[in-house]
Coordinates of C-alpha atoms and ligand atoms in Angstrom, one line a residue:
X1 CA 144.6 99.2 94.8
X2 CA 145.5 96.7 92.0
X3 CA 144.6 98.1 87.8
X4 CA 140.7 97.6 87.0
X5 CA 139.9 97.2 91.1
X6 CA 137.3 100.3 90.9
X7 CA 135.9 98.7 87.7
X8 CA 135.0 95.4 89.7
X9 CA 133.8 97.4 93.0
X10 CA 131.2 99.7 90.7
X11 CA 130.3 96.0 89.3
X12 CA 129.5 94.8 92.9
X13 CA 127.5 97.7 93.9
X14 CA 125.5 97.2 90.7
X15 CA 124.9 93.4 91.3
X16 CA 124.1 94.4 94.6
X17 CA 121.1 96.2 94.0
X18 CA 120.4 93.9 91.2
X19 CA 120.0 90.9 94.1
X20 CA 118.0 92.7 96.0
X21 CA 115.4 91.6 93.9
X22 CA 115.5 88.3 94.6
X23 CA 114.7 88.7 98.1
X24 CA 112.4 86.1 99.2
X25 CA 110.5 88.7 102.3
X26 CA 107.6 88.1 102.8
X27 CA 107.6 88.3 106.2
X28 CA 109.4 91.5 107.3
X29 CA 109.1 93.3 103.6
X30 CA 112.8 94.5 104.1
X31 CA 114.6 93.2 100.8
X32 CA 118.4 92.8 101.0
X33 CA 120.9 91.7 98.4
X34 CA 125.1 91.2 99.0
X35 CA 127.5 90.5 96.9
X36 CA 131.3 89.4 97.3
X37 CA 134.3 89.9 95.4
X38 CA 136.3 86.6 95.3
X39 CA 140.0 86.8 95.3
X40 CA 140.0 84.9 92.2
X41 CA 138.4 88.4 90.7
X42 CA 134.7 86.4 90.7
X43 CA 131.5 88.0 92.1
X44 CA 129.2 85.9 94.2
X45 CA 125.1 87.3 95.1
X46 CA 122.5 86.6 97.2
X47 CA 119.9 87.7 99.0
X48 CA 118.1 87.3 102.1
X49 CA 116.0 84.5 102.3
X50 CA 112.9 83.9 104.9
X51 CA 111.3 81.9 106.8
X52 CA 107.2 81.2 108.1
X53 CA 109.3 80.1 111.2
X54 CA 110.9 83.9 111.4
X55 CA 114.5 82.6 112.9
X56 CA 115.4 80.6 110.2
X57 CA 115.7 83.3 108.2
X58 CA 118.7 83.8 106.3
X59 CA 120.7 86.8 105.8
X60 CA 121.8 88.2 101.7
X61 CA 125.3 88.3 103.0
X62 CA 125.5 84.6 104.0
X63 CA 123.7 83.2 101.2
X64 CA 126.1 85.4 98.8
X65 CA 129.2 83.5 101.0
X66 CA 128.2 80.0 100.7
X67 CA 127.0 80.2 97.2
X68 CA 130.9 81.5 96.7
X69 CA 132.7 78.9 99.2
X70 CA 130.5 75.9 97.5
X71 CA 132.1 77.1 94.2
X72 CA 135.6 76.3 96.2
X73 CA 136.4 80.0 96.3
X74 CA 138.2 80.7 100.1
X75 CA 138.5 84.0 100.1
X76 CA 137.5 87.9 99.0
X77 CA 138.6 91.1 99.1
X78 CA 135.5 93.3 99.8
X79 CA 131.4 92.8 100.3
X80 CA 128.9 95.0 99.2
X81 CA 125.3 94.9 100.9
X82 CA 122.1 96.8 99.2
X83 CA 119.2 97.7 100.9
X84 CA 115.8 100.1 100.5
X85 CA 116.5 101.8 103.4
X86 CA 117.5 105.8 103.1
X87 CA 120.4 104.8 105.9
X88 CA 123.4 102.4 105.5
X89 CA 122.4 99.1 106.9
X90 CA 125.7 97.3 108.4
X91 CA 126.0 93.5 108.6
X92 CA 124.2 91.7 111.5
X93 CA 126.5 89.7 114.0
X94 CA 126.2 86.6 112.9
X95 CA 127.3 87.5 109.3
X96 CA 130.3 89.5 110.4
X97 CA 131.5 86.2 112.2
X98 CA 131.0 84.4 108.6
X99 CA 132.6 87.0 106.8
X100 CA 135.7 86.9 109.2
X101 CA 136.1 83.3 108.7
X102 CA 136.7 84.0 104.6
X103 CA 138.4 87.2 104.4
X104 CA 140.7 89.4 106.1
X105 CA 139.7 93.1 106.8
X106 CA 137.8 93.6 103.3
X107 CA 136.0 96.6 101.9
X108 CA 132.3 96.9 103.5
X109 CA 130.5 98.6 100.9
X110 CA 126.6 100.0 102.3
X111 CA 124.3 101.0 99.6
X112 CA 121.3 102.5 99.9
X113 CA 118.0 103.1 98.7
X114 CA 119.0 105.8 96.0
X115 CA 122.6 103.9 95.5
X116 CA 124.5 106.0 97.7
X117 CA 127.6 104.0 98.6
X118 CA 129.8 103.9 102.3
X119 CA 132.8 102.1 102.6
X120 CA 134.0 100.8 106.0
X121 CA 137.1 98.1 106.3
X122 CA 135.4 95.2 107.8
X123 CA 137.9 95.5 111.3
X124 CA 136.4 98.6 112.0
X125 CA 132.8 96.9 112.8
X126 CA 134.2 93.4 114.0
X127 CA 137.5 94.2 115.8
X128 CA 138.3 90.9 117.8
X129 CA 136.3 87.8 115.6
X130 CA 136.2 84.3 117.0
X131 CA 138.7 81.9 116.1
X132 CA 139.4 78.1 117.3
X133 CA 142.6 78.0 119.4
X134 CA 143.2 75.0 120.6
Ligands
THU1 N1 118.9 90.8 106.9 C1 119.9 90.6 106.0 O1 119.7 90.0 104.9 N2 121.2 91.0 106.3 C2 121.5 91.6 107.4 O2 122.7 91.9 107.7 C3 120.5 91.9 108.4 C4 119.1 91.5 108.1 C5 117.6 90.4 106.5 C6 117.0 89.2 107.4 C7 115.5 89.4 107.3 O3 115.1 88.8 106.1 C8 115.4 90.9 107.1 O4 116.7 91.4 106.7 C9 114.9 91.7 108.3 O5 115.6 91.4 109.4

């Protein structure tokens, strides 16, 4: 683990829960809030974003990655997800393909409702993503 590395990951985990409260859920009441850790050393937030027409939804983790990629950052080295719930909520699908398209095997950090963290490497939970082989 590279010098100050803990320092940043305690930083994600706090902005985290921090985004969680900008949650726009209305809808299903479940707040979420991500953050990423750029490989340029630069956090990224968001949180999940709904919809009246539910499936447009948009997950934290997604909005967190896009705000980070439209800043021209390619890459990061671990994600940190923060929910209400008293379990560990894991990434859907659809943002495990996104987060495989701008990292390779970071640090999946779950945080609960009373900050309680779990860290899982992202290949554990998506083994086999996607890519374009032409
Ligand atoms: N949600 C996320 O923000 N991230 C996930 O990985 C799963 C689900 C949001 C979408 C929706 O606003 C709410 O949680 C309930 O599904």
């Amino acid at each position: 683990m590279p010098k100050h590395t803990h320092i940043l990951i305690e930083e994600l985990v706090k902005r985290s829960i921090q985004a969680k409260n900008r949650a726009y859920a209305p809808y299903s009441g479940f707040r979420v809030g991500a953050c990423v850790l750029t490989t340029n050393g630069r956090i990224y937030c968001g949180a999940n974003i709904e919809n009246a027409s539910y499936s447009l939804t948009i997950c934290a983790e997604r909005v967190a990655i896009f705000r980070a990629v439209f800043e021209e950052e390619r890459g990061f080295t671990a994600i940190a997800i923060a929910t209400d719930s008293d379990e560990f909520v894991y990434p859907c699908g659809a943002c495990r393909q996104v987060i495989s398209e701008f990292s390779d095997n970071p640090d999946v950090i779950l945080i609960n409702k009373n900050g309680e963290t779990k860290t899982v490497k992202f290949k554990q939970i998506f083994p086999d993503a996607f890519r374009l082989k032409r």
